[in-house]
Coordinates of C-alpha atoms in Angstrom, one line a residue:
X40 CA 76.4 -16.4 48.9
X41 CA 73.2 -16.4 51.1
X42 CA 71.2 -13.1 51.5
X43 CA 71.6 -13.2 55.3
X44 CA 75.3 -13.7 55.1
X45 CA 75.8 -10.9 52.3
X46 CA 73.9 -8.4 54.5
X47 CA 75.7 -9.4 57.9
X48 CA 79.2 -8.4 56.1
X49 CA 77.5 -5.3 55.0
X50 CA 77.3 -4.5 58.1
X51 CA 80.4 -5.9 59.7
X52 CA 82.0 -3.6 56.9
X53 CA 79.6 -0.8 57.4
X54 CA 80.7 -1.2 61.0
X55 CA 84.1 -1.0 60.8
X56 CA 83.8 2.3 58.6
X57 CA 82.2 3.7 60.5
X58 CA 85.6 3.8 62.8
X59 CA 88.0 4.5 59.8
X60 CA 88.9 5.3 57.1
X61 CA 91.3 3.5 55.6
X62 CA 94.3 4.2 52.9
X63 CA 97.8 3.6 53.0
X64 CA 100.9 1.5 52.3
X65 CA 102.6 -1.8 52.7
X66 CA 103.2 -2.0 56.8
X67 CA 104.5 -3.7 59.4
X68 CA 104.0 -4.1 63.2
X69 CA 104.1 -0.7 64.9
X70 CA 106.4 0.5 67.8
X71 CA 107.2 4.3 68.4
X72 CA 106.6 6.6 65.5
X73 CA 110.1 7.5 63.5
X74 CA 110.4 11.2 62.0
X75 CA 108.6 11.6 58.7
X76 CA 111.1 11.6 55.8
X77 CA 109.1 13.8 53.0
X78 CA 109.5 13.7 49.4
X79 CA 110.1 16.0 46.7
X80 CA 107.0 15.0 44.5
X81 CA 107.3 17.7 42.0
X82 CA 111.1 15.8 40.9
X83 CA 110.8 12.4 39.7
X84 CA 112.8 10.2 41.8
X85 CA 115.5 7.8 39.9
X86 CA 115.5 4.2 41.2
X87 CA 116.5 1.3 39.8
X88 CA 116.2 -2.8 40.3
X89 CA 119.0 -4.4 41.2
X90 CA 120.6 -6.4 38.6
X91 CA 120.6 -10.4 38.7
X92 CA 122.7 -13.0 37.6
X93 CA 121.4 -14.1 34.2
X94 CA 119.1 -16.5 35.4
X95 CA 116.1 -16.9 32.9
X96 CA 113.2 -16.9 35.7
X97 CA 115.1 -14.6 38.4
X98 CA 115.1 -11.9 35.3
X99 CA 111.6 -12.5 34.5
X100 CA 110.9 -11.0 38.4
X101 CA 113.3 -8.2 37.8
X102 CA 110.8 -7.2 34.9
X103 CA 108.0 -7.9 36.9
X104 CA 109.0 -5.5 39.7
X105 CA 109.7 -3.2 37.2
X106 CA 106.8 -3.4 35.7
X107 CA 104.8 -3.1 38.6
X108 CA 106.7 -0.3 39.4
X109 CA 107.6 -1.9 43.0
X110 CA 111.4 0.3 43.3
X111 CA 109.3 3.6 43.5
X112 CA 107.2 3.1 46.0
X113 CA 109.5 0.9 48.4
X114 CA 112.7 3.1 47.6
X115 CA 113.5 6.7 49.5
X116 CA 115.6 8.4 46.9
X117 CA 117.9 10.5 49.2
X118 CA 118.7 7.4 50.4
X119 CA 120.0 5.8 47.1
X120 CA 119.0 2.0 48.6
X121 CA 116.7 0.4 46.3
X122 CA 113.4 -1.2 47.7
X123 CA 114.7 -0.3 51.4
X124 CA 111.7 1.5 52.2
X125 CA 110.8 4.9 53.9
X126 CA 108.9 6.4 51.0
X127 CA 106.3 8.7 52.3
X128 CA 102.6 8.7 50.9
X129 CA 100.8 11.9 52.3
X130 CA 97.2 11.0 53.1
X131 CA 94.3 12.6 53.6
X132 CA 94.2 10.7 57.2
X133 CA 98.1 11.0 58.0
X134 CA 101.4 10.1 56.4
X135 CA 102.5 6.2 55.3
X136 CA 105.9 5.2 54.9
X137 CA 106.6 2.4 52.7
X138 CA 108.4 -0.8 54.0
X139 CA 111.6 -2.3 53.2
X140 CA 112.0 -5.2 51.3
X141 CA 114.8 -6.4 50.8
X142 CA 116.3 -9.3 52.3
X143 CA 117.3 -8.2 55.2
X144 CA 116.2 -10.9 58.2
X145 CA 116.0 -8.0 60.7
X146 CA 114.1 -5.0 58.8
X147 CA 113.2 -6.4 55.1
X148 CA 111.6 -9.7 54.2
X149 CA 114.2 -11.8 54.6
X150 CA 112.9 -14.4 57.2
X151 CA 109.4 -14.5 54.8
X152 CA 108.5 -17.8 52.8
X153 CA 107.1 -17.5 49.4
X154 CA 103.7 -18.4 50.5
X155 CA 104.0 -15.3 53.1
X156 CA 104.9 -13.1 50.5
X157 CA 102.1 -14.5 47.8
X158 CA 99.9 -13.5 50.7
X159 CA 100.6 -10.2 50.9
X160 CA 100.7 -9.8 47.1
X161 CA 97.1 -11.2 46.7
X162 CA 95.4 -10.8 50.2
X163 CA 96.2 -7.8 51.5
X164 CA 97.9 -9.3 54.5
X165 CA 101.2 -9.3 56.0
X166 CA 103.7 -12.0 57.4
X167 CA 101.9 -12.2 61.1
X168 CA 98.7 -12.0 59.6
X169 CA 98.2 -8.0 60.4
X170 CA 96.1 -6.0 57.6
X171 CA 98.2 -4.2 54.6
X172 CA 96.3 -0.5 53.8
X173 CA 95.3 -0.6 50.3
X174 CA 97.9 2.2 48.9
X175 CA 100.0 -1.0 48.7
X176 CA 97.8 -2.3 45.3
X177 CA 96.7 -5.9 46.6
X178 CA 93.2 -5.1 45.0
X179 CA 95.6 -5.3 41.7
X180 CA 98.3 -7.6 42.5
X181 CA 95.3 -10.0 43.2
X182 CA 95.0 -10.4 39.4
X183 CA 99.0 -11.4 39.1
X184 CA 99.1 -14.7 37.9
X185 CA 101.1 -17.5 39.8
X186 CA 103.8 -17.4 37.6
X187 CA 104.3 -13.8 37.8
X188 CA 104.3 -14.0 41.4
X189 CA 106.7 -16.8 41.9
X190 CA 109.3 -15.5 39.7
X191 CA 109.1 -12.0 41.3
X192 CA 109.7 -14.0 44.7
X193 CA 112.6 -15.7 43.3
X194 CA 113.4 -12.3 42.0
X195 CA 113.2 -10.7 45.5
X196 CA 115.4 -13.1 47.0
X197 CA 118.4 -11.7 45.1
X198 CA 117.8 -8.2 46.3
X199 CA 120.9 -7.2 49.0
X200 CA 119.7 -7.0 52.1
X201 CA 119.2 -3.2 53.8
X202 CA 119.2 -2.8 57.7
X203 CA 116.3 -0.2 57.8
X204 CA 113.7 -0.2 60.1
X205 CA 110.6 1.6 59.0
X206 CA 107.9 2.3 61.3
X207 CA 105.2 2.5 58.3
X208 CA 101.8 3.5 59.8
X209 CA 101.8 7.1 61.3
X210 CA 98.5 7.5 60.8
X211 CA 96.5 9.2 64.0
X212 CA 93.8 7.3 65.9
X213 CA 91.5 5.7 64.7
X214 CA 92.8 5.5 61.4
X215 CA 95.9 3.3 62.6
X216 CA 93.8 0.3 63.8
X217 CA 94.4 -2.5 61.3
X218 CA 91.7 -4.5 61.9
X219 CA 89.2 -2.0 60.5
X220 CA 90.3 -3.1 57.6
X221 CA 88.3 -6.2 57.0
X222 CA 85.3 -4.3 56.9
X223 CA 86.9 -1.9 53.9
X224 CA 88.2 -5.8 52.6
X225 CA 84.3 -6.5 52.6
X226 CA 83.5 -3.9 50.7
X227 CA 85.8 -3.3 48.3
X228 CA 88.6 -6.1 47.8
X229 CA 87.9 -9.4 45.8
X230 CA 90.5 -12.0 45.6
X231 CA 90.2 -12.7 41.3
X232 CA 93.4 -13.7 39.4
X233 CA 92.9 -12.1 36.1
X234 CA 90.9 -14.0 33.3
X235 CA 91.6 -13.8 29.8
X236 CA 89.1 -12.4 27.7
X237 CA 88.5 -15.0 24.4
X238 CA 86.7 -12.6 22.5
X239 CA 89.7 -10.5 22.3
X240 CA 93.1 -10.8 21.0
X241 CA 96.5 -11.9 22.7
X242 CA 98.2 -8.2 22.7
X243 CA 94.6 -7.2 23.9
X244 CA 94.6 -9.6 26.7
X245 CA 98.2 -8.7 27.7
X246 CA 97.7 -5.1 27.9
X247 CA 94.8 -5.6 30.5
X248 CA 96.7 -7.6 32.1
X249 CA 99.8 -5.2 32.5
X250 CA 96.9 -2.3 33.1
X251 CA 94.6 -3.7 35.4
X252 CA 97.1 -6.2 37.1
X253 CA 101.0 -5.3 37.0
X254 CA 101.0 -1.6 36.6
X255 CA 97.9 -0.5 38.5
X256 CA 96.8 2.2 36.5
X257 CA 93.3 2.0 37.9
X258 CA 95.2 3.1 41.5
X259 CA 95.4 6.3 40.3
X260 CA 93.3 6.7 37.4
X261 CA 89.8 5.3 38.5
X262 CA 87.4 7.7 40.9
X263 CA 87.2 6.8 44.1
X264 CA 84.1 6.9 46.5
X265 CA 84.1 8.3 49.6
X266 CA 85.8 5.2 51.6
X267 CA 88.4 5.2 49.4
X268 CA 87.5 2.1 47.0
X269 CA 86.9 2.5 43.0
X270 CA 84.3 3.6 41.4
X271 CA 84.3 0.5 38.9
X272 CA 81.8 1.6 36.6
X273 CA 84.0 4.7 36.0
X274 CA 87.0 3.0 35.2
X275 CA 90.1 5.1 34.5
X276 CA 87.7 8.1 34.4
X277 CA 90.2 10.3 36.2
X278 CA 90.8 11.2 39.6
X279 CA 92.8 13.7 42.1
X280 CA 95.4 12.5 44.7
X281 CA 97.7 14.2 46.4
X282 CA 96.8 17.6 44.8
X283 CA 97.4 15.7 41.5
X284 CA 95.4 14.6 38.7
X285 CA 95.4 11.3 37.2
X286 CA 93.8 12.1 34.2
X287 CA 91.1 10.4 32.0
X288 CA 93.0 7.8 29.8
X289 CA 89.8 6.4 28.3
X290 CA 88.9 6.8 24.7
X291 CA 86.8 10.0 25.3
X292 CA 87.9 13.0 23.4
X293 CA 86.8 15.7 25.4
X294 CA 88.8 14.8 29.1
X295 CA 90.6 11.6 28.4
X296 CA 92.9 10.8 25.5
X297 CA 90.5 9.5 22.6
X298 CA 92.7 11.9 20.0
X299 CA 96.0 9.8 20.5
X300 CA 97.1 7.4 18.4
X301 CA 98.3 4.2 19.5
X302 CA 101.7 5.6 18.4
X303 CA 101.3 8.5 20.9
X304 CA 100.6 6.6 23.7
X305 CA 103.9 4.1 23.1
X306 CA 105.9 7.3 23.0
X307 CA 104.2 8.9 25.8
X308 CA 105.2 5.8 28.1
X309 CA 108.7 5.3 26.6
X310 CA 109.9 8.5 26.6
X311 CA 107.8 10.8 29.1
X312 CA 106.1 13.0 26.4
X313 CA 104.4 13.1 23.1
X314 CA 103.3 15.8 20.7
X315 CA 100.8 17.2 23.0
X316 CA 101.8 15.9 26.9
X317 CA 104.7 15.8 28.9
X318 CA 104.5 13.6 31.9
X319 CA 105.2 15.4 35.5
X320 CA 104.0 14.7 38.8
X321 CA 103.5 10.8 39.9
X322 CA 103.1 10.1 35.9
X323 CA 106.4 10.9 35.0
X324 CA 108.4 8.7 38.2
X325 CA 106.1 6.1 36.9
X326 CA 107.2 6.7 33.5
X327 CA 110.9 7.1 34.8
X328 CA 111.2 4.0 36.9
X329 CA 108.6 1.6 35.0
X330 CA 107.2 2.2 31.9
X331 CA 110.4 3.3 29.8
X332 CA 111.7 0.1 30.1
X333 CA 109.1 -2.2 29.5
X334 CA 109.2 -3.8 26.1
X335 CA 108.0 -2.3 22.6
X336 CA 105.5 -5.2 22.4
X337 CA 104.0 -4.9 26.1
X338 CA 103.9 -1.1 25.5
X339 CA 101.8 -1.7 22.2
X340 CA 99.5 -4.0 24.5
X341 CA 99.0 -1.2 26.8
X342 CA 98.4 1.1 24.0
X343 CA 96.1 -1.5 21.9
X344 CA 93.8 -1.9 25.5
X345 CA 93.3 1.7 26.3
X346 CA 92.0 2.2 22.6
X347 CA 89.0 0.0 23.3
X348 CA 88.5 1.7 27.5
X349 CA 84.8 3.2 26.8
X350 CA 84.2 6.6 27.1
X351 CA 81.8 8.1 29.8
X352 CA 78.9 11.2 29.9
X353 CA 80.7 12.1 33.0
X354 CA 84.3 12.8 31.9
X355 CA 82.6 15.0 29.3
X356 CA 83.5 19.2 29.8
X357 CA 80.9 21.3 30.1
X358 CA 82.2 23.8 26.9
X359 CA 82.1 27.9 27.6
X360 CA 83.0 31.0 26.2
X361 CA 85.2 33.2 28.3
X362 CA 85.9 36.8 27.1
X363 CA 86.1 40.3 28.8
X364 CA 89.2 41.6 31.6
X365 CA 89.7 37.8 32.8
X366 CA 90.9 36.5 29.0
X367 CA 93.3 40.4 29.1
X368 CA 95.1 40.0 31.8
X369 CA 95.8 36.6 31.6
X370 CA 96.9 36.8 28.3
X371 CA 99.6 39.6 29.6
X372 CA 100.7 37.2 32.3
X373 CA 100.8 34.1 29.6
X374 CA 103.1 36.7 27.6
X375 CA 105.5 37.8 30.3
X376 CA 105.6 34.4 32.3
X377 CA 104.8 31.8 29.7
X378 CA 105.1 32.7 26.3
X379 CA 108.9 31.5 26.4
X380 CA 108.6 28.0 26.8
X381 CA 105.3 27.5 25.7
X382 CA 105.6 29.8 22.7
X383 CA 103.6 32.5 21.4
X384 CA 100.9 29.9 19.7
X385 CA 100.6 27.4 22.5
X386 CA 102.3 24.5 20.9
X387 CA 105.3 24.4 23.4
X388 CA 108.7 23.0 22.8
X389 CA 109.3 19.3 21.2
X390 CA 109.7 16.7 24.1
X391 CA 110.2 19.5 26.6
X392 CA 107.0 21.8 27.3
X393 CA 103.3 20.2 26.1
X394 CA 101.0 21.5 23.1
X395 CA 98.0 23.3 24.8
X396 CA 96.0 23.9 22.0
X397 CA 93.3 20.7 21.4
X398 CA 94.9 19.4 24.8
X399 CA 92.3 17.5 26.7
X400 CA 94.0 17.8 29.9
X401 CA 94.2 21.6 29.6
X402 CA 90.8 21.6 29.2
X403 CA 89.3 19.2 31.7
X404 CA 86.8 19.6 33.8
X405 CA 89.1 19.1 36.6
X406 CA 91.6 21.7 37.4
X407 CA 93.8 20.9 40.4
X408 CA 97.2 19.0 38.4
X409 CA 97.4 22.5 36.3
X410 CA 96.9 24.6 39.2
X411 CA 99.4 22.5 41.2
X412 CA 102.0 22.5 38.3
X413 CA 101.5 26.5 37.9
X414 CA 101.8 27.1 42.0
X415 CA 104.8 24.3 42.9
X416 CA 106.4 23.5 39.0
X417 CA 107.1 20.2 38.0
X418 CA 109.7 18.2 36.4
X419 CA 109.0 15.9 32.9
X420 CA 110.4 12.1 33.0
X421 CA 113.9 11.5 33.0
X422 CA 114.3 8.5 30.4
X423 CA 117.5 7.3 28.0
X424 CA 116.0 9.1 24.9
X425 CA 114.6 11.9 26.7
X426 CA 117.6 12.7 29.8
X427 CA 116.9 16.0 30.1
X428 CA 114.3 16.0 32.6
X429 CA 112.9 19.5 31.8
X430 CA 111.6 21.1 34.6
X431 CA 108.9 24.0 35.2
X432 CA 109.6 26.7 37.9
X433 CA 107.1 27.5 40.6
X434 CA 105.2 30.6 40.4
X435 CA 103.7 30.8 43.8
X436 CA 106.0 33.4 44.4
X437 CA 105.5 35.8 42.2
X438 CA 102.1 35.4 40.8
X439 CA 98.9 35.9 42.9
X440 CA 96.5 33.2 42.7
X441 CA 93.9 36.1 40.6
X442 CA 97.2 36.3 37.9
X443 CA 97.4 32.5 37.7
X444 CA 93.5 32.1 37.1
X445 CA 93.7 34.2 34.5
X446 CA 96.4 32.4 32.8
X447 CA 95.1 29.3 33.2
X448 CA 91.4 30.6 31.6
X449 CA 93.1 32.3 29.0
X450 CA 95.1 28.9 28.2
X451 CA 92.2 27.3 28.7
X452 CA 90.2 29.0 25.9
X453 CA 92.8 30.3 23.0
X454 CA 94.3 28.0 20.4
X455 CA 90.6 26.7 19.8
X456 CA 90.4 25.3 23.2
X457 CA 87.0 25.9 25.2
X458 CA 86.7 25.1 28.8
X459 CA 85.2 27.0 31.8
X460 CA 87.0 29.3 33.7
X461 CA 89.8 28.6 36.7
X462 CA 89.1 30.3 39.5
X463 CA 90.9 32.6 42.5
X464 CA 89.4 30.5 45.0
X465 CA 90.7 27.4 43.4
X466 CA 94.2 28.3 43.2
X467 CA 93.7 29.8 46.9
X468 CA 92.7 26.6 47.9
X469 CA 96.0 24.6 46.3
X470 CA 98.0 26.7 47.4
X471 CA 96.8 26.3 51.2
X472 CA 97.1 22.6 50.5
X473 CA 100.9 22.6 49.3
X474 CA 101.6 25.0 52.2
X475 CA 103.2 27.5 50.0
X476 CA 103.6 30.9 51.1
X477 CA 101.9 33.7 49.5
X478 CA 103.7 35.8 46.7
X479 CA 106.4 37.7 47.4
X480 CA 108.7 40.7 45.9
X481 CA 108.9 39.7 42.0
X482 CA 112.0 40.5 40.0
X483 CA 110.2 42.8 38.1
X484 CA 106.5 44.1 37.5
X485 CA 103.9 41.7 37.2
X486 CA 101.3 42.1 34.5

């Protein structure tokens, strides 16, 4: 590429940002905006793929959109309709619903060809041509290999067809104009199937394939700039969406997850938890509706590739020594509030509640999934060896956002842990975001 023509879509793209900002979902043509359906994000939904008739390649799709953990996004769970769309994706620029597709002619993707589809897969664009938002992972799928793609077509074909029509963008002005788009495309999309590595081995090379390609984990788990595109030299470094945390799942030690063992992170996936996490939040429906039922050998690729993600000086926590009133009190509300599920020593309850002490994700630099799990609760994955689901309750109610800093600090730094402080204004500031109210009568004294 020329120097002229690499700085005249620099500028086209510049441009176009300018304008908007883009994120979102798979979408189709707009008409009048539909109601909102909202989602309980704190309770993993439960979708599954249609079956197939035992057709070797039409199975091999099923596993792909498993895999790529299509259901989830493109299902609405009160609606009990797999893939029929009208997921919502809260935005920092407005709400995105997800579209059908299923075969239906009218509302789903019925009347597509497979080239149509392939298209939208690895270009980001839809059946007339119009721009998808990148919250439906093109810059991933991109890396799907022809195969994969074909047999997830043939896959797709099967699915029964759903009469629901989704009006997807309800983004506000200027952020619904899809041709601003090309410019973020400029910037931040290449079109790149995935390329073997042949310094490394076959499980190696299949678990960045499922990673970087199927799964998406960098969606979620790579820092995004300020337009919304990865920060690629911090991959899987962490990042917060939605009031969430998609934590570091490098090999660092301090923030990401450099003291598993490979067994640890098979078990993690499988089953929703391991000896020191328990999934929640967007982890555990991935974990609920994709990862538990991949295979033993594609979950030991995953596993075998993350072992060998390089650390960086950035995910490293600055360490601190917290004593004084702060580490009291917080102690008293871990002991009245916390101490029954999470036990006395911090170690928690097998497969149900995590270990705090020696967790990195306790003591990350980054505080807004504990806060958010401490203010609204959570539920863990809900998998065949784990069906329990256990859930956390919300404090908002009852604890002030002063009590649940404390806590939080005082979890933070006991057990051997070391981490800075949480703060009021933190939890104040979560709290405004989720919209919950402030805290009411308790059932009895708080500490």
């Amino acid at each position: 590429m020329t120097t002229v023509t690499l700085r005249f879509r620099t500028l086209l793209a510049t441009a176009a940002l300018a304008l908007c900002l883009p994120l979102g979902l798979v979408a189709s043509a707009e008409t009048e905006p539909a109601p909102v359906q909202k989602n309980d994000v704190d309770t993993p939904q439960v979708v599954e793929a249609p079956k197939t008739e035992p057709d070797p390649a039409i199975e091999r799709g099923r596993y792909i959109a498993v895999a790529a953990d299509c259901v989830a996004c493109h299902s609405n769970p009160k609606s009990g309709k797999p893939f029929s769309g009208g997921y919502a994706l809260e935005t920092p620029f407005g709400t995105l619903l997800s579209s059908n597709i299923t075969s239906d002619e009218e509302t789903g993707i019925g009347r597509w060809t497979e080239a149509e589809f392939t298209r939208a897969l690895r270009e980001g664009l839809g059946k007339d041509g119009q721009h998808l938002y990148p919250a439906m992972p093109y810059t991933s799928y991109t890396k799907m290999s022809d195969q994969d793609v074909h047999d997830l077509w043939l896959y797709m074909k099967t699915v029964p067809p759903v009469r629901n029509a989704v009006v997807t963008n309800q983004l506000p002005f200027p952020f619904n104009i899809r041709a601003l788009l090309m410019g973020w495309n400029l910037l931040f999309f290449e079109q790149k199937r995935f390329e073997p590595r042949a310094d490394r081995s076959a499980i190696w090379n299949r678990g960045a394939y499922l990673s970087d390609a199927l799964a998406h984990c960098g969606a979620c788990h790579t820092p995004k700039n300020v337009l919304g595109g990865d920060k690629t030299s911090k991959a899987y470094h962490g990042e917060v969406l939605q009031s969430w945390y998609a934590p570091d799942i490098t090999t660092s030690k301090a923030g990401g997850i450099g003291d598993w063992s490979k067994d640890d992170i098979i078990q993690y996936l499988k089953i929703g938890s391991n000896r020191m996490a328990v999934a929640s939040g967007p982890m555990a429906e991935a974990v609920t509706n994709s990862t538990q039922h991949l295979t033993d050998a594609d979950l030991a690729a995953i596993a075998d590739y993350l072992q060998t993600l390089p650390p960086g000086p950035a995910t490293e926590t600055p360490r601190a020594t917290v004593t004084g009133p702060v580490m009291a009190q917080g102690k008293r509300v871990f002991d009245s509030q916390c101490k029954a599920c999470h036990a006395s020593d911090g170690t928690g309850i097998r497969h149900m509640t995590p270990s705090f002490p020696g967790n990195s994700a306790i003591q990350s630099h980054e505080v807004a999934g504990i806060v958010r799990t401490v203010l609204a609760g959570a539920r863990g994955a809900i998998t065949s060896e784990n069906p329990t689901g256990a859930a956390m309750p919300s404090f908002a109610w009852n604890l002030s956002d002063q009590q649940i800093a404390a806590a939080l600090t005082y979890i933070r730094n006991s057990w051997g842990n070391s981490a800075p402080p949480v703060t009021a204004e933190a939890v104040a500031g979560t709290r405004k975001t989720l919209n919950l109210n402030a805290v009411g009568r308790a059932p009895h004294p708080a500490p």
